XYZ file of C-alpha atoms in Angstrom:
760
model
C -0.322 -27.696 8.110
C -1.021 -24.263 7.642
C 0.994 -23.980 4.378
C -0.801 -27.003 3.081
C -4.296 -25.714 3.890
C -3.825 -22.291 2.893
C -2.507 -22.962 -0.754
C -4.961 -25.899 -1.115
C -7.707 -23.484 -0.974
C -5.978 -21.346 -3.526
C -5.753 -24.345 -5.936
C -9.397 -25.186 -5.468
C -10.541 -21.748 -6.212
C -8.327 -21.466 -9.279
C -9.699 -24.903 -10.490
C -13.258 -23.879 -9.960
C -13.023 -20.418 -11.413
C -10.679 -20.912 -14.292
C -12.260 -23.874 -16.347
C -10.635 -24.479 -19.624
C -13.449 -23.418 -21.716
C -13.291 -21.571 -24.978
C -15.061 -18.105 -25.021
C -17.832 -17.803 -27.621
C -17.223 -15.469 -30.199
C -20.611 -13.677 -29.415
C -19.144 -13.126 -26.013
C -16.131 -11.241 -26.933
C -16.336 -7.460 -26.775
C -16.063 -5.559 -30.149
C -14.023 -2.389 -30.298
C -15.247 1.088 -31.382
C -12.792 3.555 -32.545
C -14.318 6.961 -32.175
C -13.019 9.845 -33.951
C -9.610 11.216 -32.316
C -8.718 14.654 -32.259
C -5.563 15.329 -34.609
C -2.283 16.656 -32.797
C -1.023 20.112 -33.413
C 2.248 20.086 -35.133
C 3.852 21.179 -31.908
C 2.872 17.972 -30.273
C 3.782 15.499 -32.878
C 4.407 12.621 -32.970
C 0.763 11.667 -32.358
C -0.531 8.824 -30.226
C -2.141 5.668 -31.579
C -6.046 5.612 -32.179
C -8.082 4.862 -29.035
C -10.275 1.830 -28.708
C -13.270 1.763 -26.506
C -14.676 -1.651 -25.255
C -18.202 -1.951 -26.313
C -20.983 -4.458 -26.925
C -23.267 -4.496 -29.929
C -26.267 -3.668 -27.763
C -24.792 -0.888 -25.569
C -23.236 0.705 -28.502
C -26.562 1.271 -30.227
C -28.398 2.529 -27.126
C -30.548 5.678 -27.960
C -29.114 8.823 -26.706
C -31.976 9.425 -24.317
C -31.241 6.003 -22.561
C -27.561 6.828 -22.314
C -28.350 9.997 -20.650
C -30.740 8.589 -18.064
C -28.344 5.757 -17.379
C -25.440 8.542 -16.673
C -27.945 10.607 -14.620
C -28.941 7.662 -12.465
C -25.220 6.609 -12.067
C -24.148 10.049 -10.889
C -27.217 10.403 -8.723
C -26.121 7.053 -7.097
C -22.535 8.222 -6.795
C -23.339 11.337 -5.002
C -25.452 9.700 -2.473
C -22.858 7.062 -1.742
C -20.151 9.837 -1.536
C -22.271 11.765 0.924
C -22.363 8.595 3.252
C -18.647 7.963 2.731
C -17.733 11.599 3.618
C -20.126 11.840 6.384
C -18.702 8.443 7.923
C -15.329 10.033 8.314
C -16.083 13.574 9.243
C -18.852 13.106 11.958
C -17.013 10.394 14.008
C -13.631 12.348 13.758
C -15.336 15.778 14.716
C -17.140 14.155 17.600
C -14.258 11.706 18.674
C -13.687 13.469 22.105
C -17.376 12.887 23.172
C -17.523 9.468 21.630
C -14.315 8.281 23.428
C -16.304 8.188 26.705
C -18.662 5.595 25.435
C -17.410 1.957 25.521
C -18.873 -0.706 23.418
C -18.491 -4.487 22.940
C -15.435 -5.823 24.752
C -14.223 -2.268 25.892
C -13.618 -0.180 22.821
C -13.923 3.497 23.158
C -16.786 4.340 20.590
C -14.512 6.863 18.715
C -11.710 4.150 18.374
C -14.097 1.503 17.230
C -15.780 3.720 14.565
C -12.529 4.554 12.949
C -10.634 1.335 13.265
C -13.617 -1.178 12.802
C -16.581 0.603 11.670
C -15.084 2.660 8.850
C -13.476 -0.035 6.843
C -16.738 -2.357 7.079
C -18.775 0.629 5.782
C -16.365 1.408 2.914
C -16.515 -2.379 1.939
C -20.526 -2.346 1.983
C -20.635 1.098 -0.177
C -18.157 -0.488 -2.790
C -20.289 -3.819 -2.926
C -23.579 -1.890 -2.920
C -22.433 0.173 -5.903
C -20.964 -2.728 -7.718
C -24.308 -4.764 -7.310
C -26.745 -1.899 -8.377
C -24.534 -0.996 -11.391
C -24.113 -4.529 -12.493
C -27.876 -5.143 -12.437
C -28.290 -1.659 -14.449
C -25.607 -2.835 -17.057
C -27.192 -6.164 -17.622
C -30.581 -4.545 -18.157
C -29.160 -2.395 -20.750
C -27.114 -5.143 -22.487
C -23.869 -5.032 -20.812
C -22.323 -8.601 -20.888
C -20.179 -10.193 -18.399
C -17.349 -11.792 -20.473
C -16.154 -15.169 -19.160
C -12.352 -15.367 -19.073
C -10.648 -18.355 -20.395
C -7.463 -19.262 -18.805
C -5.643 -22.479 -18.654
C -5.300 -24.189 -15.070
C -1.822 -25.379 -16.020
C -0.547 -21.799 -15.759
C -1.087 -21.822 -12.101
C -0.714 -25.588 -11.126
C 3.173 -25.695 -11.164
C 3.929 -22.790 -8.874
C 0.970 -23.958 -6.592
C 2.222 -27.393 -6.333
C 5.616 -26.108 -5.464
C 4.127 -23.937 -2.591
C 2.237 -26.817 -1.198
C 5.155 -29.240 -1.288
C 7.610 -26.561 0.061
C 5.214 -25.450 2.693
C 4.397 -29.082 3.852
C 8.157 -29.921 4.177
C 8.558 -26.771 6.144
C 5.877 -27.651 8.750
C 7.153 -31.275 8.916
C 10.914 -30.287 9.295
C 9.840 -27.702 12.054
C 7.921 -30.429 13.957
C 10.636 -33.227 13.733
C 13.685 -31.087 13.957
C 12.660 -27.699 15.589
C 14.390 -25.908 13.173
C 15.685 -22.295 14.154
C 13.825 -19.360 12.501
C 16.900 -18.501 10.437
C 16.848 -21.974 8.751
C 13.116 -21.788 8.045
C 13.528 -18.261 6.583
C 16.199 -19.531 4.194
C 13.821 -22.216 3.004
C 11.016 -19.725 2.574
C 13.393 -17.486 0.445
C 14.559 -20.505 -1.699
C 10.995 -21.539 -2.167
C 9.910 -17.973 -3.144
C 12.601 -17.899 -5.773
C 11.652 -21.198 -7.152
C 7.932 -20.211 -7.499
C 8.703 -16.863 -9.075
C 11.004 -18.451 -11.535
C 8.452 -21.100 -12.339
C 5.773 -18.556 -12.889
C 8.091 -16.286 -14.984
C 9.132 -19.223 -17.333
C 5.517 -20.461 -17.528
C 4.010 -17.126 -18.126
C 6.552 -15.757 -20.606
C 4.917 -12.928 -22.598
C 5.894 -12.114 -26.169
C 3.350 -9.413 -26.923
C 2.460 -6.133 -25.394
C -1.048 -7.079 -24.233
C 0.126 -10.155 -22.450
C 3.292 -8.434 -20.866
C 1.573 -5.120 -19.603
C -2.202 -6.308 -19.098
C -2.182 -10.243 -18.774
C -4.080 -10.372 -22.007
C -7.094 -8.999 -20.332
C -8.286 -12.243 -18.984
C -8.083 -12.089 -15.329
C -11.503 -12.549 -13.399
C -12.687 -10.317 -10.760
C -11.891 -12.535 -7.793
C -8.398 -13.245 -8.766
C -7.893 -9.486 -9.923
C -9.136 -8.680 -6.353
C -6.574 -10.942 -4.759
C -3.836 -9.448 -7.044
C -4.854 -5.892 -6.399
C -4.908 -6.651 -2.442
C -1.388 -8.127 -2.706
C -0.283 -5.106 -4.793
C -1.689 -2.860 -2.144
C -0.854 -4.500 0.995
C 2.739 -3.449 0.885
C 5.637 -3.507 3.386
C 4.041 -0.200 4.833
C 0.891 -2.260 5.691
C 2.426 -5.372 6.874
C 5.644 -4.142 8.474
C 5.047 -0.570 9.554
C 1.453 0.358 10.034
C 0.642 -1.680 13.321
C 3.953 0.047 14.709
C 2.575 3.434 13.808
C -0.548 2.843 15.664
C 1.473 1.444 18.554
C 3.471 4.865 18.507
C 0.483 7.242 17.551
C -2.702 5.633 19.241
C -5.781 6.944 17.925
C -4.162 9.299 15.438
C -2.627 6.380 13.611
C -6.225 5.532 12.581
C -6.145 8.112 9.967
C -4.065 5.550 7.871
C -6.708 2.913 8.353
C -9.300 5.140 7.156
C -7.428 6.538 4.349
C -6.028 3.439 2.966
C -9.554 1.660 2.920
C -11.673 4.598 2.133
C -9.831 5.127 -1.172
C -11.238 2.023 -2.695
C -14.830 3.578 -2.459
C -13.417 6.259 -4.694
C -11.865 3.807 -7.070
C -15.188 1.926 -7.291
C -17.347 4.943 -7.673
C -15.170 7.298 -9.972
C -12.534 5.326 -11.745
C -12.420 1.644 -12.080
C -15.252 1.175 -14.529
C -14.284 4.090 -16.843
C -10.639 3.122 -17.022
C -11.662 -0.599 -18.126
C -13.975 0.957 -20.744
C -11.116 2.792 -22.262
C -9.125 -0.563 -22.325
C -5.611 0.438 -23.104
C -2.103 -0.278 -21.291
C -1.515 2.695 -18.990
C -2.954 5.429 -17.045
C -0.984 8.339 -18.703
C -2.422 6.670 -22.138
C -5.858 7.520 -20.786
C -4.886 11.148 -19.827
C -3.099 11.471 -23.232
C -6.390 10.342 -25.087
C -8.924 12.177 -22.864
C -7.128 15.468 -23.024
C -6.037 15.072 -26.668
C -2.379 15.810 -25.671
C 1.070 14.193 -26.171
C 2.360 16.702 -23.616
C -0.234 15.783 -20.826
C 0.688 12.142 -21.418
C 4.418 12.749 -20.921
C 3.682 14.642 -17.887
C 1.426 11.938 -16.445
C 4.076 9.475 -17.306
C 6.742 11.455 -15.379
C 4.458 11.592 -12.399
C 3.893 7.797 -12.659
C 7.410 7.181 -12.453
C 8.072 9.455 -9.432
C 4.973 7.911 -7.423
C 5.904 4.344 -8.311
C 9.706 4.851 -7.502
C 8.976 6.490 -4.163
C 6.759 3.728 -3.403
C 9.221 0.973 -4.674
C 11.866 2.560 -2.603
C 9.789 1.781 0.590
C 9.200 -1.758 -0.441
C 12.986 -2.391 -0.847
C 13.492 -0.965 2.417
C 11.057 -3.589 3.714
C 12.857 -6.390 1.992
C 16.144 -5.266 3.392
C 14.811 -4.988 6.937
C 13.336 -8.561 6.948
C 16.100 -10.252 5.216
C 18.851 -8.570 7.408
C 17.144 -9.427 10.662
C 15.984 -12.812 10.132
C 18.607 -14.326 7.893
C 21.374 -12.466 9.185
C 22.571 -11.381 5.831
C 24.021 -7.801 4.750
C 21.380 -5.479 3.958
C 22.245 -4.990 0.322
C 22.746 -8.790 -0.192
C 19.125 -9.160 1.156
C 17.740 -6.698 -1.128
C 19.652 -8.409 -4.019
C 18.230 -11.668 -3.383
C 14.670 -10.552 -2.914
C 14.692 -8.066 -5.940
C 16.497 -10.755 -8.035
C 13.433 -13.003 -7.707
C 10.889 -10.149 -8.677
C 13.136 -9.130 -11.589
C 13.239 -12.697 -12.886
C 9.507 -13.257 -12.883
C 8.657 -9.723 -14.097
C 11.248 -9.744 -16.727
C 10.084 -12.784 -18.520
C 6.248 -12.902 -17.811
C 5.334 -9.245 -17.203
C 1.787 -8.582 -15.670
C 0.597 -12.140 -16.518
C 3.341 -13.599 -14.183
C 2.932 -10.654 -11.818
C -0.713 -11.619 -11.435
C -0.274 -15.169 -10.561
C 2.472 -14.330 -7.987
C 0.282 -11.758 -6.330
C -2.767 -14.086 -6.184
C -0.616 -16.607 -4.133
C 1.045 -13.849 -2.187
C -2.176 -12.215 -1.125
C -3.356 -15.468 0.526
C -0.043 -15.781 2.148
C -0.346 -12.085 3.422
C -3.858 -12.374 4.822
C -3.080 -15.667 6.497
C 0.147 -14.767 8.067
C -1.035 -11.513 9.332
C -4.302 -13.233 10.886
C -2.648 -16.399 12.409
C -0.053 -14.494 14.762
C -2.702 -11.876 15.861
C -5.121 -14.782 16.705
C -2.625 -16.725 18.566
C -1.950 -13.173 20.683
C -5.800 -12.794 21.336
C -6.046 -16.432 22.395
C -3.079 -16.071 24.818
C -4.181 -12.710 26.218
C -7.963 -12.867 26.397
C -8.781 -16.705 25.855
C -10.557 -16.086 22.581
C -8.906 -16.112 19.024
C -10.816 -13.348 17.604
C -8.453 -10.450 17.763
C -10.689 -8.051 15.839
C -13.255 -8.037 18.467
C -11.156 -8.956 21.538
C -8.558 -6.503 21.488
C -11.110 -4.013 22.829
C -10.304 -5.697 26.316
C -6.572 -4.276 26.023
C -7.589 -0.582 26.357
C -8.440 -0.783 30.118
C -5.253 -2.741 30.736
C -3.142 -0.267 28.805
C -4.744 2.659 30.465
C -3.889 1.253 33.997
C -0.345 0.538 32.791
C 0.000 4.068 31.533
C -1.267 5.470 34.867
C 0.976 3.066 36.826
C 4.009 4.317 34.664
C 3.120 7.822 34.603
C 2.930 7.869 30.799
C 1.283 11.236 30.031
C -0.363 10.597 26.826
C -3.365 8.120 26.670
C -3.101 5.425 23.772
C -6.903 5.549 23.096
C -7.603 9.304 23.805
C -8.093 11.257 20.366
C -5.759 13.864 19.400
C -2.917 13.959 21.833
C -0.474 15.053 19.114
C -2.375 15.956 16.102
C -5.119 18.434 15.567
C -8.540 17.111 14.091
C -7.355 19.114 10.748
C -4.029 17.005 10.612
C -6.113 13.712 11.137
C -8.746 14.487 8.328
C -6.298 16.140 5.987
C -4.047 12.901 6.183
C -7.029 10.734 5.693
C -8.533 12.462 2.767
C -5.205 12.668 1.238
C -4.459 9.036 1.393
C -8.062 8.174 0.150
C -7.524 10.481 -2.868
C -3.903 9.100 -3.270
C -5.287 5.625 -3.290
C -7.604 6.470 -6.027
C -4.739 7.859 -8.081
C -2.169 5.118 -7.781
C -0.990 4.090 -11.111
C 0.044 0.449 -10.098
C -3.616 -0.102 -8.606
C -5.432 1.556 -11.562
C -3.735 -0.362 -14.163
C -5.046 -3.614 -12.741
C -8.479 -2.770 -14.012
C -7.052 -3.005 -17.525
C -6.622 -6.706 -16.974
C -10.157 -7.636 -16.592
C -12.186 -8.932 -19.247
C -15.224 -6.664 -18.716
C -16.359 -3.380 -16.846
C -18.364 -5.810 -14.613
C -15.354 -7.679 -13.687
C -13.440 -4.248 -13.109
C -16.165 -3.129 -10.659
C -16.216 -6.420 -8.671
C -12.471 -6.320 -8.544
C -12.643 -3.284 -6.284
C -15.064 -5.116 -3.799
C -13.044 -8.320 -3.635
C -9.782 -6.345 -3.316
C -11.287 -4.331 -0.379
C -12.743 -7.385 1.468
C -9.133 -9.066 1.480
C -7.571 -5.654 2.497
C -10.221 -5.362 5.243
C -9.263 -8.613 6.626
C -5.869 -7.292 7.423
C -6.620 -3.769 8.147
C -9.377 -4.722 10.823
C -6.477 -6.844 12.392
C -3.852 -4.181 12.439
C -5.290 -2.167 15.455
C -5.448 -5.596 17.336
C -1.653 -6.167 16.554
C -0.891 -2.699 17.975
C -2.793 -2.982 21.028
C -1.763 -6.492 22.079
C 1.900 -5.510 21.419
C 1.644 -2.253 23.556
C -0.122 -4.310 26.403
C 2.883 -6.876 26.117
C 5.671 -4.220 26.234
C 4.014 -2.009 28.981
C 3.507 -5.040 31.045
C 6.796 -6.982 30.587
C 9.395 -4.661 29.383
C 8.831 -1.184 30.779
C 9.593 -0.977 34.324
C 11.956 -3.870 34.318
C 15.737 -3.769 34.991
C 17.781 -2.673 31.988
C 20.334 -5.359 32.709
C 17.739 -8.109 32.704
C 16.074 -7.153 29.392
C 15.204 -10.125 27.017
C 17.375 -11.395 24.106
C 14.932 -9.849 21.627
C 15.617 -6.308 22.908
C 19.340 -6.911 22.247
C 18.759 -8.281 18.860
C 16.549 -5.610 17.635
C 18.824 -2.955 19.183
C 21.856 -4.392 17.088
C 19.428 -4.112 14.033
C 19.110 -0.327 14.915
C 15.238 -0.493 15.429
C 15.209 -0.123 19.290
C 17.303 1.935 21.596
C 17.288 2.277 25.398
C 18.349 5.789 26.650
C 18.842 4.839 30.310
C 22.355 6.186 31.191
C 23.282 2.924 32.945
C 23.628 1.313 29.543
C 26.703 3.448 28.944
C 28.707 2.016 31.865
C 31.997 0.523 30.649
C 31.793 2.285 27.124
C 34.002 4.879 25.925
C 33.121 8.190 24.375
C 33.844 6.726 20.961
C 31.874 3.700 21.292
C 28.456 5.167 22.928
C 25.297 5.135 20.854
C 24.090 7.965 18.655
C 21.621 9.346 21.212
C 24.424 9.566 23.843
C 26.923 11.270 21.336
C 24.084 13.893 20.685
C 23.589 14.510 24.337
C 27.496 14.903 24.858
C 27.856 17.254 21.902
C 24.922 19.436 22.829
C 26.130 19.609 26.444
C 23.158 18.044 27.889
C 25.560 15.306 29.204
C 29.061 15.785 30.529
C 31.579 13.122 30.937
C 34.712 13.504 33.351
C 37.120 10.637 33.347
C 38.032 10.806 37.190
C 39.778 7.534 37.309
C 41.545 8.099 33.815
C 40.598 4.554 32.409
C 38.783 6.175 29.508
C 35.471 4.192 30.310
C 32.256 5.617 31.548
C 31.102 5.251 34.984
C 27.532 6.481 36.301
C 29.293 8.754 38.726
C 31.379 10.553 36.210
C 28.366 11.825 34.304
C 26.629 14.897 34.935
C 24.328 17.567 33.135
C 20.568 17.918 32.566
C 20.199 14.456 31.159
C 21.084 12.908 34.668
C 17.981 12.413 36.677
C 17.042 9.839 39.240
C 15.139 7.912 36.820
C 17.850 8.056 34.215
C 20.501 6.452 36.423
C 18.253 3.954 38.312
C 18.817 1.146 35.797
C 14.897 0.722 35.381
C 13.567 0.988 31.923
C 11.118 3.961 31.811
C 8.585 4.274 28.837
C 10.353 7.696 27.700
C 13.658 5.787 27.591
C 12.480 3.185 25.145
C 12.542 4.062 21.431
C 11.004 1.674 19.205
C 10.937 2.154 15.391
C 7.229 1.494 13.955
C 9.026 -0.984 11.459
C 9.922 -3.156 14.441
C 6.455 -4.057 16.134
C 4.927 -6.513 13.710
C 8.234 -8.523 12.730
C 9.299 -8.623 16.380
C 5.984 -9.483 18.234
C 6.186 -13.347 17.721
C 9.811 -13.134 19.181
C 8.651 -10.864 22.056
C 5.869 -12.825 23.256
C 7.683 -16.297 22.801
C 5.403 -17.635 19.901
C 6.957 -20.734 18.308
C 9.636 -20.365 15.569
C 7.199 -21.383 12.873
C 4.856 -18.410 13.703
C 7.880 -16.150 13.301
C 8.554 -17.589 9.972
C 5.090 -16.944 8.934
C 5.700 -13.279 9.590
C 8.921 -13.495 7.506
C 6.909 -15.153 4.802
C 4.110 -12.386 4.969
C 6.422 -9.534 5.275
C 8.300 -10.680 2.079
C 5.176 -11.444 0.332
C 3.769 -7.906 0.927
C 7.040 -6.136 -0.236
C 7.653 -8.427 -3.231
C 4.076 -8.515 -4.437
C 3.941 -4.693 -4.445
C 7.564 -4.287 -6.059
C 6.156 -6.720 -8.726
C 3.434 -4.334 -9.574
C 5.343 -1.089 -9.225
C 8.158 -2.287 -11.451
C 5.497 -3.143 -14.360
C 3.937 0.336 -14.105
C 7.380 1.907 -14.219
C 8.386 -0.056 -17.254
C 5.084 0.480 -19.177
C 5.472 4.244 -18.517
C 8.934 4.313 -19.840
C 8.353 2.050 -22.808
C 4.642 2.865 -23.673
C 4.184 6.440 -22.659
C 7.524 7.938 -23.151
C 9.417 5.986 -25.819
C 6.276 4.976 -27.972
C 5.046 8.671 -27.815
C 8.278 9.892 -29.273
C 8.799 6.882 -31.682
C 5.172 5.788 -32.644
C 6.711 3.271 -35.324
C 8.534 1.194 -32.551
C 8.080 -2.485 -32.959
C 6.701 -4.791 -30.165
C 10.254 -6.334 -29.951
C 11.664 -2.848 -29.292
C 9.101 -1.872 -26.836
C 9.446 -5.089 -24.800
C 13.310 -4.534 -24.780
C 13.005 -0.930 -23.641
C 10.606 -2.009 -20.832
C 12.873 -4.707 -19.533
C 15.871 -2.594 -19.359
C 13.713 0.010 -17.589
C 12.829 -2.841 -15.210
C 16.212 -3.578 -14.266
C 17.255 0.075 -13.905
C 14.320 0.930 -11.727
C 15.216 -1.918 -9.400
C 18.797 -1.074 -9.028
C 18.153 2.666 -8.617
C 15.495 1.733 -5.757
C 17.876 -0.571 -4.073
C 20.630 2.286 -3.918
C 18.197 4.662 -2.889
C 16.868 2.534 0.053
C 20.256 2.222 1.499
C 20.136 5.935 2.728
C 17.151 4.928 4.705
C 15.410 8.038 4.214
C 12.471 7.527 6.641
C 10.191 4.878 8.230
C 8.375 2.841 5.672
C 4.998 3.922 6.248
C 6.001 7.700 5.920
C 7.609 7.025 2.561
C 4.561 5.431 1.304
C 2.438 8.092 2.414
C 4.597 10.796 0.447
C 3.928 8.602 -2.688
C 0.084 8.763 -2.007
C 0.453 12.648 -1.481
C 1.982 13.107 -4.876
C -0.676 10.762 -6.489
C -3.420 12.710 -4.776
C -2.158 16.073 -5.931
C -1.408 15.061 -9.571
C -3.131 12.124 -10.944
C -6.426 12.002 -9.050
C -7.634 15.376 -9.969
C -7.175 15.142 -13.686
C -8.450 11.652 -13.914
C -11.711 12.330 -12.054
C -12.279 15.775 -13.820
C -11.421 13.880 -17.159
C -14.569 11.669 -16.573
C -17.153 13.849 -14.785
C -16.369 17.238 -16.271
C -16.544 17.686 -20.032
C -15.013 21.070 -19.936
C -11.607 20.066 -18.573
C -9.242 20.446 -21.370
C -5.436 19.973 -22.326
C -4.220 23.168 -20.878
C -5.944 22.610 -17.396
C -4.737 18.978 -17.065
C -1.173 19.943 -17.673
C -1.144 23.030 -15.579
C -2.903 21.095 -12.847
C -0.579 18.146 -12.626
C 2.677 20.546 -12.755
C 0.936 22.592 -10.063
C 0.120 19.682 -7.731
C 3.505 18.040 -8.262
C 5.488 21.380 -7.467
C 3.388 21.885 -4.356
C 4.120 18.371 -2.995
C 7.756 18.527 -3.894
C 8.089 22.023 -1.983
C 6.250 20.321 1.089
C 8.790 17.343 1.063
C 11.743 19.672 0.963
C 10.366 21.859 3.737
C 9.528 18.690 5.677
C 13.130 17.510 5.214
C 14.820 20.883 6.115
C 12.287 21.711 9.036
C 10.300 18.569 10.260
C 8.515 20.788 12.676
C 6.955 23.176 10.245
C 3.366 23.065 9.709
C 0.657 24.808 7.663
C -2.478 25.562 9.651
C -1.663 22.621 12.034
C -1.234 20.313 8.988
C 2.210 18.644 8.468
C 4.132 15.813 6.787
C 2.378 13.850 4.102
C -0.844 15.373 4.994
C 0.309 18.456 3.483
C -0.387 16.740 0.077
C -3.986 18.010 0.645
C -2.928 21.465 -0.178
C -1.309 20.220 -3.448
C -4.543 18.464 -4.254
C -6.626 21.518 -3.810
C -4.039 23.614 -5.853
C -4.260 21.120 -8.658
C -7.945 20.801 -8.711
C -8.492 24.630 -8.585
C -5.834 25.130 -11.372
C -7.113 22.461 -13.672
C -10.742 24.141 -13.363
C -9.621 27.624 -13.676
C -7.259 27.229 -16.638
C -9.804 24.975 -18.406
C -12.285 27.837 -18.139
C -9.944 30.598 -19.376
C -8.909 28.328 -22.394
C -10.916 26.898 -25.396
C -13.114 23.838 -24.562
C -12.158 20.425 -25.815
C -12.767 19.322 -29.396
C -15.782 17.319 -30.395
C -13.586 14.211 -30.685
C -12.817 14.454 -26.967
C -16.635 14.672 -26.250
C -17.197 11.422 -28.453
C -14.479 9.714 -26.177
C -16.186 10.942 -23.070
C -19.698 9.582 -24.183
C -18.187 6.100 -25.120
C -16.574 5.677 -21.656
C -19.735 6.587 -19.782
C -21.957 3.946 -21.539
C -22.978 0.952 -20.027
């Protein structure tokens, strides 16, 4: 009855929070159009006038009150940022000492502070800032506009999910359907829901298509943000990354939750106050430059496309493994549903699909983890009980002579690599266009702030569970797979080996193979000379006694699987765990549903951002007289092309999903985050500085990506991979400041714009 209960809650919330009430005229925000700096002739065509969301009372506040409000705001931000930074730096620098202390059910204190303590503290900081600033805004006349949305917009898709989910549960109980059949039913149900939402939410104007009419309340915008955020990297790949890296993998947990504190404190309220359609639009207006806007649009497309490619990879992975279809065909089915919905309904349709998908993602991640915890510890509370796994894992590691401890800090990484990646991901989170644009969809600044807190709550529910998934999976594999006979391995190992996500390098697996049919790892050994094959009996097939070379050791030919002979892709752990531990087929189907929901919901948001950047920021900047019909048509063509190109790029399988996503964050951190933050908090930042900063950051990260592809082992001061984005961010920040100081200050019209977005 899981599906029925899950979506019934969603329907109840929709009904309670979206009453069909007409909003009074006095509750509607009025707009103020501040003077806007004229473009130089070289920057024509100019952009449309900027409108700032105001209420009559806040617009007429005395200058002294506005100054006091901003001073109090920045003082509070500094205090909260100090706590935020200290909560990351101190536990990391003291990790070696803290790891000796055990807390609760057996957690090393260093692991607990990073995996559980940090996300909870970040949630508290975001909620505290939201509460304090909401009270201050109301004292100064800020109004919380009540959105008016018809319940009918969501009744049909929710009813379809309830009905379809109930039928799946009943069919599974009565007929014990195989996972493949349940998976196909889920896919068909998903397509029907997407189609119904797309048709029901069809948008005919730019505001409805790109910002959902600015009527999405905080709770549901928070749900949509969390679904937009919890991508295939979160659902499919992150637990596997922790399985592989241990403590070092917690940099992803810290980075991808701590960024929401930056969003709440530094960006969300001011972007909503600006109240346009895209992030490049804000940059173009703040820096009074069409060129800056175009550069930001290019960066937005690059970041979003990189991120989109990772989601397409996740769709292909799940569809190919569970439904037994060709990778490209699986991608076509998944993206087809997304395209239909996004093409017709735009952001409005995407929002409703993401609201439903957020509930699906959270539930389908928590339920299997709870069942794992119940089976292994007797208590269905994985977020606390996985502490008991650390001692068991340590004993198994000792028995199996595994040299690196799972819970020990910094086995492979330096402290600086950990911190660089964490801060890079946090700043990248605050610079992601598809997350930032969601704050345009709320009816007021108060709703925008609250959206961040709601989003982080739902994200934390999953992120607090991810380390539990990793620990229980490692326990299971070390206890029941490693050390077993290669010839008696379970069927799941064969299945995932065929999918290319698992390989066993014990030489006994080569018996009976020919040189042409051996797996890739064996071919590499044969080509490098690490393994030699002499066909003594002339049958063309490998026998163990016919192998020699340095790869032939007592453990490599004993037929027993050693830990170092097992290679598992991080993309495997979550989607395979129900199968590994023998959970019912329905649970495996839940993982299918959750993984697809994660990938599809993020793909939704990314496609909308790409289309808005192409149509609004590029085409409209070059043709300011373009009609609404033309802009919608341009956006829909861009939507289709982006989806097709992402599918073709994903076929190359450029890396594990979490690494692809991390590179997207590095680009965002080094390009958009510095100019957005400086644009709000530093009046002296100007057009030349912003353009130079974004280009510098983009080139720095692009260079790091090329170096990483050509020489993956290269590092800079102990920092490598996506963490090198921190250098790009610093370079962009310094470049923006230096160039701004060396060139003329922004014009008075820009100062007026800054004042307007800073007011309550």
